[in-house]
Amino acid sequence: MKIGIVGLPNVGKSTLFKALTRNQVDINNYPFCTIEPNVGIVKVPDSRLEKLSEMSKSKKVVPAIVEFVDIAGLVKGASVGEGLGNKFLSHIREVDAIVQVVRVFENSNITHVYNRINPVEDIEIISTELIIADLETIKRRMEKLEKEARGNNKESIAKLEVAGKIKKTLEEGRLANQTKLDLKNEYTEIAVKELSLLTMKPFLFVYNVSDVNSKLSEELENKPHVKLDIKIEEELNEMSKEEIEEMELKSNINKLILESYKLLGLITFLTTGEDESRAWMIKKGSTAPEAGAAIHNDFKDRFIRADVIFWDKLLEASSWSKARELGWLRTEGKEYIVKDGDVIEFKI
């Protein structure tokens, strides 16, 4: 699962990427210093996993991970190729969710591509470019569907209706993910997937501030967001634990990672034992056999049952065998919907 980091040039995207991944990237003070996207793997912080590994005396601990992609800055006109816009838009199309970095801080030494600080307008610029690109995509798709629908093709007619609703949303200047769709229609999900729209992806805003306790305007506050002093986050990576404690500094980067994880619609189930304790990443709403497929594809087809206990109850029992003895393990079948924090042993 990939999360794309987007925004205008010089808002802190590459610095954030460096803080997230501890990778060295070009963060020079000029537009388009990132051309090809940087890709980094980030561990999802999970104190439950650490506690379970201590209980089991695990030889190895394997956290869940997400992939962040640092995409070059977009500018006005990106949808028609400005600033290598077409290339960058194609990079956004390949990710599953979007984190948009927005500059809120004031600093005359760091160039703003439009020579002013206006976070609301910056958000609108990016949204407009993505909406324009999506409108072109949907118009081309609707032309094809209209031809197919003339032959009374039931599937094409249904997909055309879905595309029409999304097109109306985009023409109103709103993101495609704000469209109210009939989820009972069997073709809705297929139609949305085939369109592969930029603004259908879930969005999270990262406000790059000089003080994480600073107040935001109501318009910014109402958007799903995380506040970060991105420069401080970068510096914290280069400091020792003792230095951080001495200066009483605190990182908010884990909050961004966890919010990004939720943005993808993901939850975590856990396995634990002497060999390893591991966090497994699955889609929210997955059944037990679907969760088992995260371990191995065969687990889904060969699933018999699952022994399940919530992580804190297992810690209370202090071992898997003690939890079984106490009768705290539940036996669940194929219909069981896995919950975040379940510890599972699969029977196949």
Tab-separated table of C-alpha atoms in Angstrom:
chain	number	residue	atom	x	y	z
A	1	MET	CA	0.000	0.000	0.000
A	2	LYS	CA	1.475	3.314	-1.128
A	3	ILE	CA	0.885	6.817	0.209
A	4	GLY	CA	1.882	9.697	-2.066
A	5	ILE	CA	3.269	12.894	-0.504
A	6	VAL	CA	2.175	15.846	-2.664
A	7	GLY	CA	2.060	19.621	-2.475
A	8	LEU	CA	3.429	22.760	-4.077
A	9	PRO	CA	7.214	23.043	-4.516
A	10	ASN	CA	9.217	24.031	-1.408
A	11	VAL	CA	6.558	23.233	1.205
A	12	GLY	CA	8.589	20.541	3.005
A	13	LYS	CA	7.604	17.331	1.183
A	14	SER	CA	11.114	15.958	0.759
A	15	THR	CA	12.134	17.018	4.273
A	16	LEU	CA	9.086	15.178	5.619
A	17	PHE	CA	9.979	12.128	3.536
A	18	LYS	CA	13.506	12.211	4.958
A	19	ALA	CA	12.131	12.459	8.523
A	20	LEU	CA	9.727	9.564	7.901
A	21	THR	CA	12.167	7.197	6.240
A	22	ARG	CA	15.567	8.454	7.460
A	23	ASN	CA	16.623	8.389	3.805
A	24	GLN	CA	18.893	11.049	2.331
A	25	VAL	CA	17.000	12.946	-0.375
A	26	ASP	CA	17.509	16.204	-2.259
A	27	ILE	CA	15.848	18.959	-0.189
A	28	ASN	CA	17.386	22.014	-1.800
A	29	ASN	CA	15.588	25.362	-1.697
A	30	TYR	CA	14.373	25.481	-5.303
A	31	PRO	CA	11.299	24.197	-7.160
A	32	PHE	CA	11.338	20.707	-8.728
A	33	CYS	CA	14.485	19.491	-6.970
A	34	THR	CA	12.565	16.184	-6.842
A	35	ILE	CA	11.927	14.825	-10.347
A	36	GLU	CA	11.622	11.057	-10.017
A	37	PRO	CA	9.668	10.030	-6.921
A	38	ASN	CA	11.610	8.855	-3.875
A	39	VAL	CA	10.156	5.706	-2.297
A	40	GLY	CA	10.634	4.631	1.317
A	41	ILE	CA	9.355	1.908	3.641
A	42	VAL	CA	8.111	3.100	7.048
A	43	LYS	CA	7.427	0.934	10.114
A	44	VAL	CA	4.032	1.403	11.757
A	45	PRO	CA	4.593	2.046	15.490
A	46	ASP	CA	2.734	-0.495	17.651
A	47	SER	CA	3.367	-0.824	21.386
A	48	ARG	CA	1.103	-3.921	21.479
A	49	LEU	CA	3.569	-5.803	19.308
A	50	GLU	CA	6.491	-4.923	21.570
A	51	LYS	CA	4.614	-6.107	24.680
A	52	LEU	CA	3.615	-9.389	23.042
A	53	SER	CA	7.184	-10.038	21.908
A	54	GLU	CA	8.396	-9.515	25.494
A	55	MET	CA	5.770	-11.956	26.768
A	56	SER	CA	6.686	-14.598	24.175
A	57	LYS	CA	10.432	-13.866	24.345
A	58	SER	CA	10.348	-13.690	20.548
A	59	LYS	CA	13.604	-13.965	18.610
A	60	LYS	CA	12.275	-11.577	15.967
A	61	VAL	CA	9.769	-8.704	15.863
A	62	VAL	CA	8.191	-7.781	12.523
A	63	PRO	CA	6.059	-4.600	12.438
A	64	ALA	CA	3.504	-3.627	9.800
A	65	ILE	CA	4.857	-1.282	7.136
A	66	VAL	CA	3.557	1.336	4.737
A	67	GLU	CA	5.263	2.768	1.679
A	68	PHE	CA	5.611	6.540	1.273
A	69	VAL	CA	6.305	8.100	-2.127
A	70	ASP	CA	7.765	11.628	-2.328
A	71	ILE	CA	6.210	13.110	-5.482
A	72	ALA	CA	7.533	16.307	-7.076
A	73	GLY	CA	5.725	19.603	-6.484
A	74	LEU	CA	2.621	20.458	-8.496
A	75	VAL	CA	1.913	23.971	-9.772
A	76	LYS	CA	-0.928	25.798	-11.515
A	77	GLY	CA	-1.336	24.298	-14.949
A	78	ALA	CA	-0.014	20.852	-13.957
A	79	SER	CA	-3.104	19.268	-15.527
A	80	VAL	CA	-2.021	20.641	-18.920
A	81	GLY	CA	1.662	19.862	-18.464
A	82	GLU	CA	3.044	22.881	-16.577
A	83	GLY	CA	6.065	22.036	-14.417
A	84	LEU	CA	6.275	18.527	-15.869
A	85	GLY	CA	2.739	18.166	-14.512
A	86	ASN	CA	1.578	15.223	-16.623
A	87	LYS	CA	4.475	13.087	-15.450
A	88	PHE	CA	3.884	13.972	-11.806
A	89	LEU	CA	0.130	13.341	-12.078
A	90	SER	CA	0.874	9.841	-13.351
A	91	HIS	CA	2.955	9.233	-10.212
A	92	ILE	CA	-0.019	10.253	-8.054
A	93	ARG	CA	-2.266	7.853	-9.977
A	94	GLU	CA	-0.110	4.926	-8.800
A	95	VAL	CA	-0.608	5.516	-5.039
A	96	ASP	CA	-3.493	4.392	-2.807
A	97	ALA	CA	-3.851	7.541	-0.687
A	98	ILE	CA	-2.594	11.117	-0.694
A	99	VAL	CA	-0.872	13.134	2.029
A	100	GLN	CA	-0.794	16.793	1.001
A	101	VAL	CA	1.848	18.941	2.688
A	102	VAL	CA	0.710	22.538	3.148
A	103	ARG	CA	3.019	25.359	4.185
A	104	VAL	CA	1.663	27.355	7.120
A	105	PHE	CA	4.951	28.653	8.562
A	106	GLU	CA	6.512	32.027	7.689
A	107	ASN	CA	10.189	32.136	6.690
A	108	SER	CA	11.585	34.728	4.269
A	109	ASN	CA	14.670	32.551	3.675
A	110	ILE	CA	12.616	29.731	2.152
A	111	THR	CA	11.114	30.548	-1.229
A	112	HIS	CA	7.380	30.098	-1.816
A	113	VAL	CA	6.649	29.337	-5.454
A	114	TYR	CA	3.997	32.115	-5.523
A	115	ASN	CA	5.812	34.482	-3.105
A	116	ARG	CA	3.093	34.480	-0.444
A	117	ILE	CA	1.863	32.315	2.450
A	118	ASN	CA	-1.784	31.317	1.949
A	119	PRO	CA	-2.414	27.677	2.954
A	120	VAL	CA	-6.093	27.690	1.930
A	121	GLU	CA	-5.235	28.905	-1.563
A	122	ASP	CA	-2.374	26.384	-1.808
A	123	ILE	CA	-4.814	23.549	-1.059
A	124	GLU	CA	-7.203	24.886	-3.702
A	125	ILE	CA	-4.441	25.011	-6.337
A	126	ILE	CA	-3.603	21.337	-5.863
A	127	SER	CA	-7.277	20.315	-5.686
A	128	THR	CA	-8.109	22.248	-8.852
A	129	GLU	CA	-5.301	20.630	-10.854
A	130	LEU	CA	-6.314	17.148	-9.740
A	131	ILE	CA	-9.988	17.865	-10.469
A	132	ILE	CA	-9.208	19.161	-13.974
A	133	ALA	CA	-7.134	16.047	-14.697
A	134	ASP	CA	-9.963	13.825	-13.422
A	135	LEU	CA	-12.549	15.631	-15.548
A	136	GLU	CA	-10.522	14.843	-18.669
A	137	THR	CA	-10.289	11.199	-17.599
A	138	ILE	CA	-13.990	10.879	-16.889
A	139	LYS	CA	-15.084	12.602	-20.108
A	140	ARG	CA	-13.057	10.150	-22.190
A	141	ARG	CA	-14.458	7.212	-20.224
A	142	MET	CA	-18.051	8.441	-20.556
A	143	GLU	CA	-17.718	8.775	-24.337
A	144	LYS	CA	-16.797	5.097	-24.526
A	145	LEU	CA	-19.547	4.040	-22.097
A	146	GLU	CA	-22.173	6.035	-24.027
A	147	LYS	CA	-21.362	4.078	-27.187
A	148	GLU	CA	-21.580	0.774	-25.319
A	149	ALA	CA	-24.835	1.803	-23.597
A	150	ARG	CA	-26.588	2.357	-26.945
A	151	GLY	CA	-26.709	-1.416	-27.333
A	152	ASN	CA	-28.641	-1.650	-24.018
A	153	ASN	CA	-25.589	-3.085	-22.268
A	154	LYS	CA	-26.756	-3.265	-18.630
A	155	GLU	CA	-23.241	-2.989	-17.168
A	156	SER	CA	-22.290	0.001	-19.330
A	157	ILE	CA	-25.528	1.810	-18.465
A	158	ALA	CA	-24.872	1.336	-14.734
A	159	LYS	CA	-21.232	2.430	-15.039
A	160	LEU	CA	-22.289	5.482	-17.063
A	161	GLU	CA	-24.666	6.512	-14.271
A	162	VAL	CA	-21.840	6.226	-11.702
A	163	ALA	CA	-19.474	8.234	-13.926
A	164	GLY	CA	-22.142	10.906	-14.440
A	165	LYS	CA	-22.589	11.409	-10.692
A	166	ILE	CA	-18.835	11.724	-10.179
A	167	LYS	CA	-18.542	14.144	-13.108
A	168	LYS	CA	-21.205	16.385	-11.531
A	169	THR	CA	-19.228	16.440	-8.247
A	170	LEU	CA	-16.019	17.391	-10.075
A	171	GLU	CA	-17.772	20.136	-12.063
A	172	GLU	CA	-18.918	21.615	-8.737
A	173	GLY	CA	-15.229	21.927	-7.782
A	174	ARG	CA	-15.346	19.114	-5.245
A	175	LEU	CA	-13.169	16.007	-4.988
A	176	ALA	CA	-14.550	12.804	-6.500
A	177	ASN	CA	-14.372	11.069	-3.081
A	178	GLN	CA	-17.172	13.395	-1.917
A	179	THR	CA	-19.655	11.843	-4.381
A	180	LYS	CA	-22.616	10.018	-2.848
A	181	LEU	CA	-22.758	6.701	-4.686
A	182	ASP	CA	-25.183	3.782	-4.564
A	183	LEU	CA	-22.992	1.143	-2.937
A	184	LYS	CA	-25.745	-1.474	-3.426
A	185	ASN	CA	-25.269	-1.213	-7.182
A	186	GLU	CA	-23.087	-4.197	-8.135
A	187	TYR	CA	-21.225	-2.138	-10.757
A	188	THR	CA	-20.370	0.886	-8.580
A	189	GLU	CA	-17.091	-0.472	-7.202
A	190	ILE	CA	-16.027	-1.744	-10.649
A	191	ALA	CA	-16.837	1.603	-12.292
A	192	VAL	CA	-14.865	3.572	-9.685
A	193	LYS	CA	-11.874	1.244	-9.945
A	194	GLU	CA	-11.803	1.450	-13.753
A	195	LEU	CA	-11.861	5.258	-13.668
A	196	SER	CA	-8.750	5.364	-11.439
A	197	LEU	CA	-9.396	8.985	-10.471
A	198	LEU	CA	-6.860	11.058	-8.557
A	199	THR	CA	-9.446	12.736	-6.328
A	200	MET	CA	-11.234	9.479	-5.456
A	201	LYS	CA	-8.252	8.601	-3.272
A	202	PRO	CA	-8.478	9.420	0.473
A	203	PHE	CA	-6.700	12.655	1.516
A	204	LEU	CA	-4.857	13.705	4.664
A	205	PHE	CA	-3.328	17.160	5.094
A	206	VAL	CA	-0.011	17.786	6.846
A	207	TYR	CA	0.224	21.388	7.977
A	208	ASN	CA	3.873	22.378	8.127
A	209	VAL	CA	3.906	24.800	11.048
A	210	SER	CA	6.585	26.519	13.122
A	211	ASP	CA	4.669	25.661	16.321
A	212	VAL	CA	2.499	22.544	16.609
A	213	ASN	CA	0.433	24.269	19.302
A	214	SER	CA	-0.434	27.197	17.040
A	215	LYS	CA	-4.080	27.802	16.163
A	216	LEU	CA	-5.372	27.212	12.652
A	217	SER	CA	-8.185	28.899	10.768
A	218	GLU	CA	-11.535	27.113	10.989
A	219	GLU	CA	-11.317	26.124	7.312
A	220	LEU	CA	-7.975	24.373	7.844
A	221	GLU	CA	-9.038	22.862	11.164
A	222	ASN	CA	-12.084	21.191	9.587
A	223	LYS	CA	-10.001	19.148	7.149
A	224	PRO	CA	-8.485	15.788	8.232
A	225	HIS	CA	-4.969	16.807	9.229
A	226	VAL	CA	-1.821	16.420	11.288
A	227	LYS	CA	0.287	19.401	12.399
A	228	LEU	CA	4.054	18.987	12.152
A	229	ASP	CA	7.091	21.206	12.464
A	230	ILE	CA	8.787	19.282	9.663
A	231	LYS	CA	12.181	20.933	10.143
A	232	ILE	CA	12.202	19.916	13.817
A	233	GLU	CA	11.221	16.360	12.833
A	234	GLU	CA	14.225	16.205	10.517
A	235	GLU	CA	16.553	17.501	13.248
A	236	LEU	CA	15.205	15.010	15.804
A	237	ASN	CA	16.342	12.179	13.521
A	238	GLU	CA	19.903	13.437	13.834
A	239	MET	CA	19.870	13.784	17.631
A	240	SER	CA	20.544	11.206	20.331
A	241	LYS	CA	17.813	10.076	22.724
A	242	GLU	CA	19.638	11.875	25.557
A	243	GLU	CA	19.756	15.149	23.603
A	244	ILE	CA	16.038	14.933	22.829
A	245	GLU	CA	15.164	14.327	26.482
A	246	GLU	CA	17.475	17.116	27.665
A	247	MET	CA	15.856	19.629	25.295
A	248	GLU	CA	12.372	18.283	26.119
A	249	LEU	CA	11.516	17.883	22.450
A	250	LYS	CA	8.723	15.645	21.191
A	251	SER	CA	8.122	14.116	17.772
A	252	ASN	CA	4.679	13.964	16.176
A	253	ILE	CA	5.821	11.819	13.245
A	254	ASN	CA	4.240	8.642	14.669
A	255	LYS	CA	0.868	10.371	14.673
A	256	LEU	CA	1.232	10.975	10.934
A	257	ILE	CA	2.216	7.334	10.301
A	258	LEU	CA	-0.770	6.033	12.283
A	259	GLU	CA	-3.210	8.464	10.630
A	260	SER	CA	-1.838	7.457	7.211
A	261	TYR	CA	-2.376	3.805	8.112
A	262	LYS	CA	-6.018	4.546	8.990
A	263	LEU	CA	-6.337	6.576	5.790
A	264	LEU	CA	-5.644	3.409	3.811
A	265	GLY	CA	-8.497	1.660	5.649
A	266	LEU	CA	-6.092	-0.746	7.328
A	267	ILE	CA	-6.114	-2.549	10.660
A	268	THR	CA	-3.603	-4.892	12.300
A	269	PHE	CA	-3.946	-8.396	13.651
A	270	LEU	CA	-1.065	-10.029	15.505
A	271	THR	CA	0.681	-13.368	15.820
A	272	THR	CA	3.165	-14.164	18.566
A	273	GLY	CA	5.489	-16.961	19.575
A	274	GLU	CA	9.094	-17.766	20.413
A	275	ASP	CA	10.235	-17.530	16.788
A	276	GLU	CA	8.615	-14.172	16.097
A	277	SER	CA	5.920	-11.672	16.971
A	278	ARG	CA	4.454	-10.034	13.887
A	279	ALA	CA	1.904	-7.372	12.934
A	280	TRP	CA	-0.163	-8.248	9.868
A	281	MET	CA	-1.753	-5.541	7.778
A	282	ILE	CA	-5.290	-6.194	6.438
A	283	LYS	CA	-8.224	-4.176	5.154
A	284	LYS	CA	-10.782	-3.192	7.781
A	285	GLY	CA	-13.771	-5.533	7.520
A	286	SER	CA	-11.723	-8.596	6.480
A	287	THR	CA	-13.045	-12.027	7.444
A	288	ALA	CA	-10.813	-14.547	9.224
A	289	PRO	CA	-9.978	-16.456	5.991
A	290	GLU	CA	-9.146	-13.162	4.239
A	291	ALA	CA	-6.891	-12.214	7.147
A	292	GLY	CA	-5.208	-15.595	6.938
A	293	ALA	CA	-4.336	-14.864	3.302
A	294	ALA	CA	-2.042	-12.099	4.567
A	295	ILE	CA	0.142	-14.869	6.009
A	296	HIS	CA	-0.174	-17.215	3.030
A	297	ASN	CA	-2.656	-17.486	0.157
A	298	ASP	CA	-3.380	-21.111	1.091
A	299	PHE	CA	-4.758	-20.006	4.455
A	300	LYS	CA	-7.863	-18.564	2.778
A	301	ASP	CA	-8.829	-21.665	0.809
A	302	ARG	CA	-7.757	-24.203	3.447
A	303	PHE	CA	-9.184	-22.291	6.435
A	304	ILE	CA	-10.903	-24.450	9.079
A	305	ARG	CA	-11.140	-22.161	12.100
A	306	ALA	CA	-9.195	-19.529	14.058
A	307	ASP	CA	-8.365	-19.277	17.749
A	308	VAL	CA	-8.697	-15.598	18.679
A	309	ILE	CA	-7.962	-13.488	21.748
A	310	PHE	CA	-7.602	-9.728	22.122
A	311	TRP	CA	-4.001	-8.650	22.717
A	312	ASP	CA	-4.482	-7.239	26.232
A	313	LYS	CA	-6.321	-10.381	27.436
A	314	LEU	CA	-3.417	-12.503	26.163
A	315	LEU	CA	-0.979	-10.313	28.090
A	316	GLU	CA	-3.154	-10.695	31.178
A	317	ALA	CA	-3.050	-14.477	30.770
A	318	SER	CA	0.740	-14.224	30.237
A	319	SER	CA	0.857	-17.073	27.698
A	320	TRP	CA	-1.173	-18.714	24.939
A	321	SER	CA	-1.450	-21.988	26.905
A	322	LYS	CA	-2.662	-20.168	30.040
A	323	ALA	CA	-5.253	-18.261	27.989
A	324	ARG	CA	-6.522	-21.610	26.644
A	325	GLU	CA	-6.616	-23.061	30.164
A	326	LEU	CA	-8.644	-20.054	31.399
A	327	GLY	CA	-11.082	-20.459	28.503
A	328	TRP	CA	-10.277	-17.000	27.143
A	329	LEU	CA	-9.551	-18.182	23.611
A	330	ARG	CA	-12.492	-17.959	21.219
A	331	THR	CA	-12.925	-20.316	18.284
A	332	GLU	CA	-14.124	-18.357	15.259
A	333	GLY	CA	-15.273	-19.534	11.837
A	334	LYS	CA	-15.231	-18.242	8.264
A	335	GLU	CA	-17.703	-15.414	8.913
A	336	TYR	CA	-15.722	-13.792	11.746
A	337	ILE	CA	-14.734	-10.163	11.071
A	338	VAL	CA	-11.223	-9.595	12.386
A	339	LYS	CA	-10.762	-6.665	14.787
A	340	ASP	CA	-7.739	-4.421	15.175
A	341	GLY	CA	-5.627	-5.902	17.965
A	342	ASP	CA	-6.806	-9.511	17.628
A	343	VAL	CA	-4.110	-12.135	18.224
A	344	ILE	CA	-4.880	-15.106	15.984
A	345	GLU	CA	-3.757	-18.682	15.510
A	346	PHE	CA	-5.131	-20.191	12.287
A	347	LYS	CA	-6.130	-23.820	11.821
A	348	ILE	CA	-5.943	-25.030	8.223
